[in-house]
Every structure is written in C-alpha cells, then in structure tokens.
Amino acid sequence: MPKSSRVTARKHHYVPEMYLDGFVGRKGQCFAVDAERRKPFRSKPKGIAAERDFNLIEAPGVPPDALEKELANFEGVIAPGIKRVRETASLGDNGKDREDIINLITLLAVRNPRTRADMRKVYTDVFRGMLAAPFEDKAKWEAVVEAMKAAGKWPEDEPSDFEGYKKFVEENIDKVKPHQNFSLEMELGALERLYWYFDARKWRILKAKEGSGGFVTTDHPVCIHRPGGLNYGAQFAPCLKLTDRDVLFPLSSSVALVGRMEGDEDVVELDDNEVADFNAAVMGYAIKQIYAADDQYRYTRPSGKPLGKGCTLLQDANLKVREG
C-alpha cells in the first residue's frame, strides 16, 4: 500500500502571514527588531510570529494539524476583505468588510502566546488547588473517598491511605498543568464571546500621512489603550469591558484602526507626530518583536526627547521583553 503523501504542518503562525503582508517592504520582507536577542533582522512573513505546534491537537482519529488547517482556511476567507480595507481605507459599501476586520482582531487578541500563558497559569493554579484541597486534613480526604465509593468511582479494594496519597500529590503537583487540547478549547470558546466586545465599538480608520514613516505592528498587535497617555513600555492588560479604553490595531504600514465606544466610523489622516504616538503605544504591548516595512518609522519617546526611529530602536532603554 502506498504511503500517504500528506505532510503535517508543524510551524504554526499566531500572527497570520496574510496580516503581516501589510508590513512588508523591499523583497517582500518585514524589518523586525527582537528585544530578547537584541538584534534587527529582515524576514518574509512566513518566518516570523510562529511557534512549532502552537495549534497541535492530540485526539484519536484527528490529524494533529487539523486546527491549523481550519484556521488557514478561515484566514483565506477573510483575507480579501482585509486587503480591500488596506487599499481603500474604507470598511466598504455599507460596511461589508467590517466583519472580516472584527474577526481578524478577535483572532489576534485571543490566540497568542501571552494570552495562552496567562490562561494556562490561571487554570494550572485552579487544578493544583483542587488536587491539594482534600489533603488539608484527614477528614476532608475521607469525605472525598466516601463520596467516590458511593458514586462507584473508587476502585474496589484500592487502599485510601491518607499519608500515602498526600505524599504522592505533594511530590507530583508541580507536574499538573492543562493539556494543549484544553488551552485550544478555551481559546476557541473565547473567540465567540469576545467578538461582540470588538463589534460594539466604532472603528475609525487612520491613514498615515505621506513621509510619516508609517505604522508598525508587533507579535501582539491588538492593544487595549487608555487615551491621553503615552503608554510606551506598558504591560498589556485585558480591559476590554472598560468603556474608557480604546482598541488600537495597525492594519498595514499606511492604514490602522482605533475602536472606541463612541464616535463615528470615519477616516482621519495622522501627521508625523500622531503616527509616532500610535506606534509608541503599539510597540509598548509587543511581546518580543516589532515589525515594519523598513527601519524609517518613528515613535514617541518620553517627554523632552526627540522622536525615536526604527534604525536606532535597539539603543532605546525602553525596548524590553514583556512576556512576564
């Protein structure tokens, strides 16, 4: 019997290639700055914002890259609308491309290494707490055993030695953590819930003025931002329900969006300083890497200092890894 020719995809993008295509320059490459490795580099979208097996599924009869394939199909469906918004700086007639934009924003807000790590930590603490709780005293453990026996869930003739089980749990509790499948299930459920928070906002389109250096993006491009502050170097905090927060979202080197609870869905052109302000806020929420079409973009620095430029970003003390 001939072997299957199907190749399993192992390199999974958490920031889609079709999105990063909006930030390419010469030779179809992005100019990237890595805060962890302290180096700049150029790469095509295929080579950045990806992790091995990020969308891996472990289930009998299900291809391990099934979710990765489905996400790729979904991105292909919304890609034409994303491209039109970039090219026209418009959500389309009667907002026909708006839904594609909201879907992309929701996807990027939920499915990224930072949010996954935060969720895993929460559930790891919950699971470990539940496992340890019966061993706070012997009476609690005996009540658990009796309840399991009554429900027919305790193996017949299995000893229920309190000290033995307690020692086993204490020695192994650090190994307890959510399975990858659990993380994926939580993320997929969050997509549907959070879509409506983004959809409720009024989305203003921002156009970068010619010669401004253009917009940048990062490995975590959806930014929850309090208006009126610089926020450069701020740690990401999910405050989507707060009405005094804007959502900043760079869409390409020349087009970005800001979602607000009030206002019009209109188009505004930003000058050099305004583009620099936007970039500074977006850069502050990056995990490790910042992407742009070239190294000539500008960003606002602390009061009294001149605008920073991409070509000298590595010399900026504010450039830090913000995973933790």
Short mmCIF file of C-alpha atoms in Angstrom, two decimals:
data_model
loop_
_atom_site.label_atom_id
_atom_site.label_comp_id
_atom_site.label_asym_id
_atom_site.label_seq_id
_atom_site.Cartn_x
_atom_site.Cartn_y
_atom_site.Cartn_z
CA MET A 1 0.00 0.00 0.00
CA PRO A 2 1.46 3.42 -0.92
CA LYS A 3 2.20 5.76 1.98
CA SER A 4 0.10 8.88 2.43
CA SER A 5 1.63 11.96 0.83
CA ARG A 6 0.03 14.25 3.42
CA VAL A 7 2.59 16.44 5.17
CA THR A 8 1.75 17.55 8.69
CA ALA A 9 2.21 21.28 9.23
CA ARG A 10 4.33 21.89 12.35
CA LYS A 11 5.16 25.61 12.10
CA HIS A 12 2.02 27.45 13.17
CA HIS A 13 1.55 31.22 12.93
CA TYR A 14 -0.17 33.01 15.80
CA VAL A 15 0.01 36.19 13.72
CA PRO A 16 -1.21 35.24 10.23
CA GLU A 17 1.04 35.67 7.21
CA MET A 18 -1.75 37.43 5.33
CA TYR A 19 -1.85 40.05 8.10
CA LEU A 20 1.93 40.52 8.17
CA ASP A 21 1.86 41.02 4.38
CA GLY A 22 0.63 44.53 5.15
CA PHE A 23 4.00 45.40 6.69
CA VAL A 24 6.44 44.18 4.07
CA GLY A 25 8.94 46.37 2.24
CA ARG A 26 11.57 45.53 -0.34
CA LYS A 27 11.81 41.89 -1.41
CA GLY A 28 8.55 41.19 0.39
CA GLN A 29 10.25 41.28 3.78
CA CYS A 30 9.43 42.83 7.14
CA PHE A 31 12.06 44.75 9.06
CA ALA A 32 11.99 43.25 12.56
CA VAL A 33 13.57 44.17 15.87
CA ASP A 34 13.88 41.48 18.53
CA ALA A 35 14.05 42.82 22.09
CA GLU A 36 15.20 39.50 23.54
CA ARG A 37 18.03 38.75 21.13
CA ARG A 38 18.86 42.47 20.83
CA LYS A 39 19.15 42.37 17.08
CA PRO A 40 17.38 43.60 13.95
CA PHE A 41 16.69 41.29 11.02
CA ARG A 42 14.64 41.04 7.85
CA SER A 43 12.24 38.20 7.15
CA LYS A 44 9.33 37.29 4.96
CA PRO A 45 6.09 36.86 6.93
CA LYS A 46 6.49 33.09 6.73
CA GLY A 47 9.48 33.24 9.08
CA ILE A 48 8.11 35.32 11.96
CA ALA A 49 5.39 35.25 14.65
CA ALA A 50 5.16 31.46 14.61
CA GLU A 51 5.73 28.58 17.03
CA ARG A 52 6.16 24.88 16.48
CA ASP A 53 2.90 23.00 17.15
CA PHE A 54 1.13 26.08 18.54
CA ASN A 55 -2.20 24.68 17.26
CA LEU A 56 -1.40 21.00 17.77
CA ILE A 57 -4.36 18.71 18.57
CA GLU A 58 -3.93 15.34 20.27
CA ALA A 59 -7.03 13.23 19.68
CA PRO A 60 -7.64 9.76 18.20
CA GLY A 61 -8.55 9.90 14.53
CA VAL A 62 -7.91 13.65 14.24
CA PRO A 63 -4.91 14.91 12.25
CA PRO A 64 -2.62 16.84 14.63
CA ASP A 65 -2.67 19.88 12.36
CA ALA A 66 -6.45 19.85 11.79
CA LEU A 67 -6.98 23.13 13.64
CA GLU A 68 -4.04 24.76 11.87
CA LYS A 69 -5.60 23.82 8.53
CA GLU A 70 -9.01 25.16 9.55
CA LEU A 71 -7.53 28.43 10.74
CA ALA A 72 -5.65 28.76 7.45
CA ASN A 73 -8.95 28.25 5.58
CA PHE A 74 -10.67 30.86 7.74
CA GLU A 75 -7.86 33.36 7.17
CA GLY A 76 -8.21 32.74 3.44
CA VAL A 77 -11.90 33.62 3.64
CA ILE A 78 -11.35 36.98 5.37
CA ALA A 79 -8.13 37.90 3.53
CA PRO A 80 -9.86 39.59 0.53
CA GLY A 81 -11.82 41.90 2.86
CA ILE A 82 -8.67 42.77 4.81
CA LYS A 83 -6.89 43.60 1.55
CA ARG A 84 -9.73 45.86 0.40
CA VAL A 85 -9.71 47.83 3.66
CA ARG A 86 -5.96 48.35 3.34
CA GLU A 87 -6.22 49.51 -0.25
CA THR A 88 -9.28 51.74 0.10
CA ALA A 89 -9.02 52.93 3.74
CA SER A 90 -12.71 52.08 3.96
CA LEU A 91 -14.84 49.38 5.57
CA GLY A 92 -16.60 49.02 2.22
CA ASP A 93 -20.07 49.86 0.98
CA ASN A 94 -22.45 49.55 3.94
CA GLY A 95 -19.51 48.27 5.98
CA LYS A 96 -19.35 44.97 4.08
CA ASP A 97 -15.72 44.35 5.08
CA ARG A 98 -16.22 45.32 8.71
CA GLU A 99 -17.00 41.77 9.86
CA ASP A 100 -13.73 40.49 8.39
CA ILE A 101 -11.81 43.16 10.30
CA ILE A 102 -13.56 42.29 13.58
CA ASN A 103 -12.90 38.59 13.05
CA LEU A 104 -9.20 39.25 12.49
CA ILE A 105 -8.92 41.49 15.55
CA THR A 106 -10.69 38.93 17.75
CA LEU A 107 -8.48 36.12 16.47
CA LEU A 108 -5.30 38.06 17.18
CA ALA A 109 -6.47 39.25 20.60
CA VAL A 110 -7.27 35.76 21.85
CA ARG A 111 -4.82 33.40 20.16
CA ASN A 112 -1.29 34.46 21.04
CA PRO A 113 1.46 33.13 23.33
CA ARG A 114 0.95 35.79 26.02
CA THR A 115 -2.78 35.24 26.45
CA ARG A 116 -2.33 31.47 26.34
CA ALA A 117 0.36 31.62 29.02
CA ASP A 118 -1.86 33.80 31.21
CA MET A 119 -4.81 31.42 30.81
CA ARG A 120 -2.66 28.35 31.47
CA LYS A 121 -1.34 29.91 34.67
CA VAL A 122 -4.86 30.61 35.92
CA TYR A 123 -6.09 27.09 35.21
CA THR A 124 -2.89 25.49 36.49
CA ASP A 125 -3.41 27.24 39.82
CA VAL A 126 -7.06 26.12 39.88
CA PHE A 127 -6.26 22.49 39.07
CA ARG A 128 -3.44 22.30 41.60
CA GLY A 129 -5.62 23.91 44.26
CA MET A 130 -8.40 21.38 43.63
CA LEU A 131 -5.95 18.49 43.80
CA ALA A 132 -4.36 19.68 47.04
CA ALA A 133 -7.61 20.65 48.82
CA PRO A 134 -8.59 17.15 50.09
CA PHE A 135 -5.25 16.84 51.88
CA GLU A 136 -5.68 19.89 54.09
CA ASP A 137 -6.80 17.44 56.78
CA LYS A 138 -7.61 13.74 57.01
CA ALA A 139 -11.35 14.31 57.44
CA LYS A 140 -11.61 16.06 54.07
CA TRP A 141 -9.77 13.21 52.36
CA GLU A 142 -12.00 10.57 53.95
CA ALA A 143 -15.11 12.50 52.84
CA VAL A 144 -13.82 12.55 49.27
CA VAL A 145 -13.12 8.81 49.33
CA GLU A 146 -16.57 8.03 50.74
CA ALA A 147 -18.26 10.18 48.10
CA MET A 148 -16.32 8.43 45.33
CA LYS A 149 -17.20 5.00 46.75
CA ALA A 150 -20.87 5.96 46.91
CA ALA A 151 -20.73 7.05 43.28
CA GLY A 152 -18.98 3.83 42.28
CA LYS A 153 -15.84 5.70 41.19
CA TRP A 154 -13.38 4.34 43.74
CA PRO A 155 -11.60 1.14 42.56
CA GLU A 156 -12.61 -1.93 44.55
CA ASP A 157 -10.06 -2.99 47.18
CA GLU A 158 -7.96 0.13 46.46
CA PRO A 159 -6.40 1.42 49.73
CA SER A 160 -7.19 5.01 50.71
CA ASP A 161 -4.12 5.72 52.82
CA PHE A 162 -4.19 9.44 53.62
CA GLU A 163 -0.46 9.90 54.19
CA GLY A 164 0.49 7.89 51.11
CA TYR A 165 -1.78 9.81 48.75
CA LYS A 166 -0.81 13.13 50.31
CA LYS A 167 2.89 12.40 49.79
CA PHE A 168 2.26 11.36 46.18
CA VAL A 169 0.33 14.55 45.44
CA GLU A 170 2.93 16.77 47.10
CA GLU A 171 5.73 15.14 45.10
CA ASN A 172 3.91 15.42 41.77
CA ILE A 173 1.72 18.50 41.96
CA ASP A 174 4.22 20.62 40.03
CA LYS A 175 3.62 18.35 37.03
CA VAL A 176 -0.08 19.20 36.91
CA LYS A 177 -0.97 21.61 34.10
CA PRO A 178 -3.69 22.00 31.44
CA HIS A 179 -3.37 19.85 28.34
CA GLN A 180 -2.83 21.56 25.00
CA ASN A 181 -6.31 20.48 23.91
CA PHE A 182 -7.79 22.26 26.93
CA SER A 183 -5.99 25.51 26.03
CA LEU A 184 -7.24 25.33 22.46
CA GLU A 185 -10.81 24.68 23.63
CA MET A 186 -10.71 27.69 25.98
CA GLU A 187 -9.38 29.93 23.18
CA LEU A 188 -11.99 28.85 20.66
CA GLY A 189 -14.73 29.49 23.21
CA ALA A 190 -13.32 32.94 23.97
CA LEU A 191 -13.40 33.91 20.28
CA GLU A 192 -17.18 33.86 20.17
CA ARG A 193 -17.56 35.69 23.48
CA LEU A 194 -15.06 38.48 22.73
CA TYR A 195 -16.19 39.13 19.16
CA TRP A 196 -19.14 41.14 20.43
CA TYR A 197 -16.96 43.43 22.56
CA PHE A 198 -14.98 44.39 19.48
CA ASP A 199 -18.06 44.59 17.28
CA ALA A 200 -19.72 47.05 19.71
CA ARG A 201 -17.00 49.63 19.11
CA LYS A 202 -16.98 52.36 16.49
CA TRP A 203 -13.99 51.78 14.24
CA ARG A 204 -12.20 54.88 12.96
CA ILE A 205 -9.74 54.32 10.12
CA LEU A 206 -6.39 56.08 10.44
CA LYS A 207 -4.24 56.93 7.42
CA ALA A 208 -0.53 57.63 7.83
CA LYS A 209 0.48 60.86 6.14
CA GLU A 210 2.99 60.55 3.33
CA GLY A 211 6.52 60.80 4.72
CA SER A 212 5.48 59.99 8.30
CA GLY A 213 7.38 56.70 8.32
CA GLY A 214 4.19 54.65 8.53
CA PHE A 215 2.67 52.34 11.12
CA VAL A 216 4.35 49.37 12.78
CA THR A 217 2.94 46.16 14.20
CA THR A 218 4.17 43.56 16.68
CA ASP A 219 3.86 39.93 17.75
CA HIS A 220 0.82 41.06 19.78
CA PRO A 221 -0.87 43.68 17.58
CA VAL A 222 -4.23 44.20 19.34
CA CYS A 223 -3.70 46.86 22.01
CA ILE A 224 -6.11 47.92 24.75
CA HIS A 225 -5.16 51.54 25.39
CA ARG A 226 -6.22 54.33 27.71
CA PRO A 227 -6.49 57.51 25.59
CA GLY A 228 -4.42 60.53 26.56
CA GLY A 229 -1.34 58.72 27.82
CA LEU A 230 1.84 57.70 26.07
CA ASN A 231 1.80 54.14 27.46
CA TYR A 232 5.14 53.39 25.86
CA GLY A 233 6.55 50.33 27.57
CA ALA A 234 3.26 49.47 29.28
CA GLN A 235 2.40 45.88 30.05
CA PHE A 236 -0.63 44.54 28.20
CA ALA A 237 -3.74 44.30 30.34
CA PRO A 238 -7.08 42.97 29.03
CA CYS A 239 -9.52 45.74 29.95
CA LEU A 240 -11.86 45.30 27.01
CA LYS A 241 -15.01 45.80 29.08
CA LEU A 242 -13.93 49.25 30.27
CA THR A 243 -15.62 51.97 28.24
CA ASP A 244 -12.72 54.40 28.67
CA ARG A 245 -10.37 52.11 26.72
CA ASP A 246 -9.62 52.30 23.00
CA VAL A 247 -8.50 49.35 20.90
CA LEU A 248 -5.55 50.19 18.68
CA PHE A 249 -4.95 47.95 15.68
CA PRO A 250 -2.37 48.56 12.93
CA LEU A 251 -3.59 47.04 9.66
CA SER A 252 -0.74 47.97 7.32
CA SER A 253 2.12 50.42 7.03
CA SER A 254 -0.32 53.05 5.82
CA VAL A 255 -3.63 52.13 7.49
CA ALA A 256 -4.58 51.50 11.12
CA LEU A 257 -7.79 51.42 13.16
CA VAL A 258 -8.93 52.61 16.54
CA GLY A 259 -12.07 51.19 18.15
CA ARG A 260 -13.98 53.44 20.58
CA MET A 261 -17.30 53.09 22.37
CA GLU A 262 -18.47 56.43 20.98
CA GLY A 263 -17.91 58.43 17.82
CA ASP A 264 -18.19 57.87 14.07
CA GLU A 265 -16.75 55.20 11.82
CA ASP A 266 -14.90 57.74 9.73
CA VAL A 267 -11.43 58.26 8.23
CA VAL A 268 -8.74 60.53 9.69
CA GLU A 269 -5.25 61.30 8.40
CA LEU A 270 -2.48 61.35 11.01
CA ASP A 271 0.59 63.57 10.80
CA ASP A 272 4.14 62.56 11.76
CA ASN A 273 3.70 63.11 15.49
CA GLU A 274 0.34 61.39 15.63
CA VAL A 275 1.68 58.34 13.79
CA ALA A 276 4.62 58.31 16.21
CA ASP A 277 2.23 58.38 19.18
CA PHE A 278 0.26 55.47 17.75
CA ASN A 279 3.43 53.47 17.11
CA ALA A 280 4.74 54.06 20.62
CA ALA A 281 1.56 52.69 22.17
CA VAL A 282 1.52 49.65 19.86
CA MET A 283 5.21 48.93 20.46
CA GLY A 284 4.66 49.06 24.21
CA TYR A 285 2.42 45.99 24.05
CA ALA A 286 4.80 43.82 22.00
CA ILE A 287 5.90 40.53 23.50
CA LYS A 288 9.35 40.35 21.90
CA GLN A 289 9.28 41.61 18.34
CA ILE A 290 8.30 44.71 16.36
CA TYR A 291 7.65 44.58 12.59
CA ALA A 292 7.62 47.30 9.94
CA ALA A 293 8.18 47.75 6.22
CA ASP A 294 11.58 49.35 6.87
CA ASP A 295 13.64 50.96 9.64
CA GLN A 296 12.47 54.53 9.00
CA TYR A 297 9.34 54.51 11.16
CA ARG A 298 9.09 56.91 14.08
CA TYR A 299 7.76 56.58 17.60
CA THR A 300 7.24 58.96 20.50
CA ARG A 301 9.73 58.85 23.35
CA PRO A 302 9.41 60.19 26.92
CA SER A 303 8.76 63.91 27.35
CA GLY A 304 11.55 66.18 26.18
CA LYS A 305 13.22 63.62 23.94
CA PRO A 306 13.11 63.65 20.12
CA LEU A 307 11.13 61.07 18.18
CA GLY A 308 12.78 57.68 18.03
CA LYS A 309 13.42 55.84 14.76
CA GLY A 310 13.38 52.18 13.91
CA CYS A 311 17.00 52.23 12.82
CA THR A 312 18.13 53.15 16.37
CA LEU A 313 15.47 51.31 18.39
CA LEU A 314 17.96 48.87 19.92
CA GLN A 315 19.66 51.81 21.62
CA ASP A 316 16.42 52.77 23.39
CA ALA A 317 16.37 51.71 27.06
CA ASN A 318 12.57 51.29 26.87
CA LEU A 319 12.88 48.33 24.48
CA LYS A 320 12.30 45.34 26.73
CA VAL A 321 10.93 41.82 26.61
CA ARG A 322 7.39 41.91 28.03
CA GLU A 323 6.37 38.26 28.29
CA GLY A 324 6.07 38.04 32.07
#
